[in-house]
Amino acid sequence: MRHTRSEVLIFILSLLFVAGGVAGIRRGELMGWEVAGFFGLCAAVMVAAPWLRKRREKRMAQSLTIDDWGVRRTLGTGKEEALAWAELTEVMILTTADGPFAEDVFFMLRGAGDTGVLVGQELAMQHKLLDALQARLPDLDNEAIIRAMGSTEEARFVVWPPQTKQA
């Protein structure tokens, strides 16, 4: 993996500031040590940036399989969550206040006990999870889905099985 342009630019700028810090040290200025140390650390991080990025991407990589058996999510770490359609007991949408720059909508497919699959909205959209749920669960609460998609706070929306409406 190669360095991005911005990483190279930050590396060069960091080295220039390190040089300025060293010049300050030579003049006897205490601040020179802080400048050289901080920007030396920045330069070191930029040297390691491709390795760190590759490691993060591998850890964050996910795959989703939706088939006649059920739903499987596999993480880059090798961990797998899986739930058969026959074992599905509840579908919930969890929302957070983390958006719009972070994932803030999650589909939770629950089975008996602690079994289940948690799928972020981006991965769900890539693999058409909502289409699969609507095809397999004709009584899915689409109104609750719409409310969930508009939520900007921490909330849980049970979208299946249908919840009894209070009068």
mmCIF file of C-alpha atoms in Angstrom:
data_model
loop_
_atom_site.group_PDB
_atom_site.id
_atom_site.type_symbol
_atom_site.label_atom_id
_atom_site.label_comp_id
_atom_site.label_asym_id
_atom_site.label_seq_id
_atom_site.Cartn_x
_atom_site.Cartn_y
_atom_site.Cartn_z
ATOM 1 C CA MET A 1 0.000 0.000 0.000
ATOM 2 C CA ARG A 2 1.309 3.437 -0.895
ATOM 3 C CA HIS A 3 1.169 6.793 0.845
ATOM 4 C CA THR A 4 -1.607 9.176 -0.162
ATOM 5 C CA ARG A 5 -0.766 12.693 -1.329
ATOM 6 C CA SER A 6 -2.027 14.188 1.910
ATOM 7 C CA GLU A 7 0.167 11.803 3.952
ATOM 8 C CA VAL A 8 3.218 12.818 1.935
ATOM 9 C CA LEU A 9 2.356 16.499 2.363
ATOM 10 C CA ILE A 10 1.876 16.105 6.122
ATOM 11 C CA PHE A 11 5.166 14.187 6.330
ATOM 12 C CA ILE A 12 7.078 16.941 4.497
ATOM 13 C CA LEU A 13 5.463 19.703 6.565
ATOM 14 C CA SER A 14 6.210 17.769 9.763
ATOM 15 C CA LEU A 15 9.881 17.481 8.774
ATOM 16 C CA LEU A 16 10.003 21.235 8.107
ATOM 17 C CA PHE A 17 8.591 21.911 11.575
ATOM 18 C CA VAL A 18 11.063 19.425 13.081
ATOM 19 C CA ALA A 19 13.859 21.382 11.385
ATOM 20 C CA GLY A 20 12.462 24.585 12.871
ATOM 21 C CA GLY A 21 12.322 22.951 16.289
ATOM 22 C CA VAL A 22 15.922 21.784 15.990
ATOM 23 C CA ALA A 23 16.948 25.320 15.015
ATOM 24 C CA GLY A 24 15.186 26.573 18.147
ATOM 25 C CA ILE A 25 16.987 23.992 20.282
ATOM 26 C CA ARG A 26 20.331 25.151 18.860
ATOM 27 C CA ARG A 27 19.427 28.710 19.860
ATOM 28 C CA GLY A 28 18.648 27.478 23.379
ATOM 29 C CA GLU A 29 14.873 27.808 23.143
ATOM 30 C CA LEU A 30 12.949 25.316 25.270
ATOM 31 C CA MET A 31 9.937 25.394 22.933
ATOM 32 C CA GLY A 32 12.162 23.902 20.230
ATOM 33 C CA TRP A 33 12.091 20.528 22.021
ATOM 34 C CA GLU A 34 8.301 20.490 22.087
ATOM 35 C CA VAL A 35 8.014 21.474 18.432
ATOM 36 C CA ALA A 36 10.635 18.952 17.286
ATOM 37 C CA GLY A 37 9.147 16.186 19.434
ATOM 38 C CA PHE A 38 5.545 16.730 18.391
ATOM 39 C CA PHE A 39 6.217 17.073 14.687
ATOM 40 C CA GLY A 40 8.759 14.226 14.785
ATOM 41 C CA LEU A 41 5.954 12.037 16.127
ATOM 42 C CA CYS A 42 3.650 13.306 13.365
ATOM 43 C CA ALA A 43 6.280 12.390 10.755
ATOM 44 C CA ALA A 44 6.653 8.903 12.274
ATOM 45 C CA VAL A 45 2.891 8.350 12.155
ATOM 46 C CA MET A 46 2.845 9.390 8.490
ATOM 47 C CA VAL A 47 5.616 6.869 7.728
ATOM 48 C CA ALA A 48 3.457 4.149 9.308
ATOM 49 C CA ALA A 49 0.187 5.425 7.774
ATOM 50 C CA PRO A 50 -0.136 2.864 4.931
ATOM 51 C CA TRP A 51 0.398 -0.024 7.338
ATOM 52 C CA LEU A 52 -2.075 1.460 9.845
ATOM 53 C CA ARG A 53 -4.650 2.072 7.093
ATOM 54 C CA LYS A 54 -4.316 -1.478 5.753
ATOM 55 C CA ARG A 55 -4.673 -2.913 9.253
ATOM 56 C CA ARG A 56 -7.774 -0.766 9.914
ATOM 57 C CA GLU A 57 -9.362 -1.669 6.566
ATOM 58 C CA LYS A 58 -8.817 -5.365 7.215
ATOM 59 C CA ARG A 59 -10.347 -5.063 10.682
ATOM 60 C CA MET A 60 -13.281 -3.019 9.366
ATOM 61 C CA ALA A 61 -13.932 -5.195 6.300
ATOM 62 C CA GLN A 62 -17.300 -6.894 6.438
ATOM 63 C CA SER A 63 -19.275 -9.132 4.178
ATOM 64 C CA LEU A 64 -22.956 -9.925 4.262
ATOM 65 C CA THR A 65 -24.656 -12.972 2.802
ATOM 66 C CA ILE A 66 -28.429 -13.115 2.464
ATOM 67 C CA ASP A 67 -29.763 -16.381 1.081
ATOM 68 C CA ASP A 68 -32.523 -18.966 1.521
ATOM 69 C CA TRP A 69 -30.920 -20.169 4.768
ATOM 70 C CA GLY A 70 -30.698 -16.768 6.468
ATOM 71 C CA VAL A 71 -28.298 -13.882 7.063
ATOM 72 C CA ARG A 72 -24.544 -14.060 7.771
ATOM 73 C CA ARG A 73 -22.206 -11.171 8.533
ATOM 74 C CA THR A 74 -18.493 -11.876 8.536
ATOM 75 C CA LEU A 75 -16.021 -9.378 9.967
ATOM 76 C CA GLY A 76 -12.451 -8.838 8.788
ATOM 77 C CA THR A 77 -11.290 -10.381 12.058
ATOM 78 C CA GLY A 78 -12.916 -13.676 11.040
ATOM 79 C CA LYS A 79 -15.759 -13.408 13.552
ATOM 80 C CA GLU A 80 -19.131 -14.397 12.095
ATOM 81 C CA GLU A 81 -22.703 -13.670 13.106
ATOM 82 C CA ALA A 82 -25.390 -15.823 11.538
ATOM 83 C CA LEU A 83 -29.118 -16.343 11.913
ATOM 84 C CA ALA A 84 -31.410 -18.683 10.004
ATOM 85 C CA TRP A 85 -34.726 -17.274 8.806
ATOM 86 C CA ALA A 86 -36.464 -20.075 10.708
ATOM 87 C CA GLU A 87 -34.905 -18.835 13.977
ATOM 88 C CA LEU A 88 -35.761 -15.148 13.481
ATOM 89 C CA THR A 89 -37.815 -13.828 16.413
ATOM 90 C CA GLU A 90 -37.488 -10.053 16.078
ATOM 91 C CA VAL A 91 -36.239 -7.358 13.701
ATOM 92 C CA MET A 92 -35.319 -4.059 15.250
ATOM 93 C CA ILE A 93 -33.725 -0.881 13.924
ATOM 94 C CA LEU A 94 -31.371 0.867 16.330
ATOM 95 C CA THR A 95 -30.514 4.526 15.758
ATOM 96 C CA THR A 96 -27.849 6.690 17.364
ATOM 97 C CA ALA A 97 -27.065 10.385 17.487
ATOM 98 C CA ASP A 98 -23.685 9.799 15.775
ATOM 99 C CA GLY A 99 -24.737 10.829 12.244
ATOM 100 C CA PRO A 100 -24.408 12.210 9.694
ATOM 101 C CA PHE A 101 -20.665 11.517 9.448
ATOM 102 C CA ALA A 102 -20.744 8.159 11.238
ATOM 103 C CA GLU A 103 -22.962 5.125 10.820
ATOM 104 C CA ASP A 104 -26.062 5.774 12.903
ATOM 105 C CA VAL A 105 -28.646 3.212 11.756
ATOM 106 C CA PHE A 106 -28.334 -0.524 12.461
ATOM 107 C CA PHE A 107 -30.588 -3.465 11.666
ATOM 108 C CA MET A 108 -30.708 -5.999 14.489
ATOM 109 C CA LEU A 109 -32.022 -9.433 13.541
ATOM 110 C CA ARG A 110 -32.584 -11.419 16.722
ATOM 111 C CA GLY A 111 -33.046 -15.090 17.369
ATOM 112 C CA ALA A 112 -33.522 -17.059 20.566
ATOM 113 C CA GLY A 113 -31.198 -16.193 23.445
ATOM 114 C CA ASP A 114 -28.173 -14.158 22.448
ATOM 115 C CA THR A 115 -28.172 -15.118 18.772
ATOM 116 C CA GLY A 116 -28.505 -12.500 16.119
ATOM 117 C CA VAL A 117 -26.923 -10.390 13.425
ATOM 118 C CA LEU A 118 -26.228 -6.652 13.632
ATOM 119 C CA VAL A 119 -25.930 -4.927 10.249
ATOM 120 C CA GLY A 120 -25.048 -1.269 9.702
ATOM 121 C CA GLN A 121 -27.155 0.653 7.208
ATOM 122 C CA GLU A 122 -24.372 1.003 4.627
ATOM 123 C CA LEU A 123 -23.777 -2.760 4.454
ATOM 124 C CA ALA A 124 -27.550 -3.373 4.560
ATOM 125 C CA MET A 125 -28.066 -1.074 1.577
ATOM 126 C CA GLN A 126 -25.219 -2.657 -0.423
ATOM 127 C CA HIS A 127 -26.803 -6.095 -0.019
ATOM 128 C CA LYS A 128 -30.476 -5.051 -0.143
ATOM 129 C CA LEU A 129 -31.268 -6.377 3.339
ATOM 130 C CA LEU A 130 -34.471 -4.331 3.593
ATOM 131 C CA ASP A 131 -35.726 -5.812 0.297
ATOM 132 C CA ALA A 132 -35.040 -9.319 1.637
ATOM 133 C CA LEU A 133 -36.852 -8.552 4.892
ATOM 134 C CA GLN A 134 -39.858 -7.109 3.047
ATOM 135 C CA ALA A 135 -40.003 -10.172 0.771
ATOM 136 C CA ARG A 136 -39.796 -12.673 3.646
ATOM 137 C CA LEU A 137 -41.816 -10.798 6.260
ATOM 138 C CA PRO A 138 -44.988 -9.442 4.609
ATOM 139 C CA ASP A 139 -46.179 -7.916 7.899
ATOM 140 C CA LEU A 140 -42.981 -5.864 8.379
ATOM 141 C CA ASP A 141 -43.891 -2.492 9.885
ATOM 142 C CA ASN A 142 -42.859 -0.100 7.101
ATOM 143 C CA GLU A 143 -44.142 2.913 9.039
ATOM 144 C CA ALA A 144 -41.736 2.088 11.892
ATOM 145 C CA ILE A 145 -38.930 1.775 9.328
ATOM 146 C CA ILE A 146 -39.720 5.263 8.022
ATOM 147 C CA ARG A 147 -39.749 6.663 11.575
ATOM 148 C CA ALA A 148 -36.407 4.946 12.291
ATOM 149 C CA MET A 149 -34.778 6.377 9.171
ATOM 150 C CA GLY A 150 -35.781 9.867 10.256
ATOM 151 C CA SER A 151 -34.526 9.467 13.816
ATOM 152 C CA THR A 152 -31.538 11.539 14.933
ATOM 153 C CA GLU A 153 -31.317 10.241 18.489
ATOM 154 C CA GLU A 154 -30.720 7.026 20.416
ATOM 155 C CA ALA A 155 -33.816 4.914 19.767
ATOM 156 C CA ARG A 156 -35.091 1.383 19.082
ATOM 157 C CA PHE A 157 -37.806 0.598 16.576
ATOM 158 C CA VAL A 158 -39.282 -2.894 16.519
ATOM 159 C CA VAL A 159 -40.318 -3.479 12.908
ATOM 160 C CA TRP A 160 -41.179 -7.176 13.184
ATOM 161 C CA PRO A 161 -43.153 -8.874 14.547
ATOM 162 C CA PRO A 162 -45.850 -6.209 14.331
ATOM 163 C CA GLN A 163 -46.428 -4.455 17.620
ATOM 164 C CA THR A 164 -49.987 -4.025 18.810
ATOM 165 C CA LYS A 165 -51.062 -0.418 18.504
ATOM 166 C CA GLN A 166 -52.463 1.233 21.574
ATOM 167 C CA ALA A 167 -55.728 3.127 21.252
#
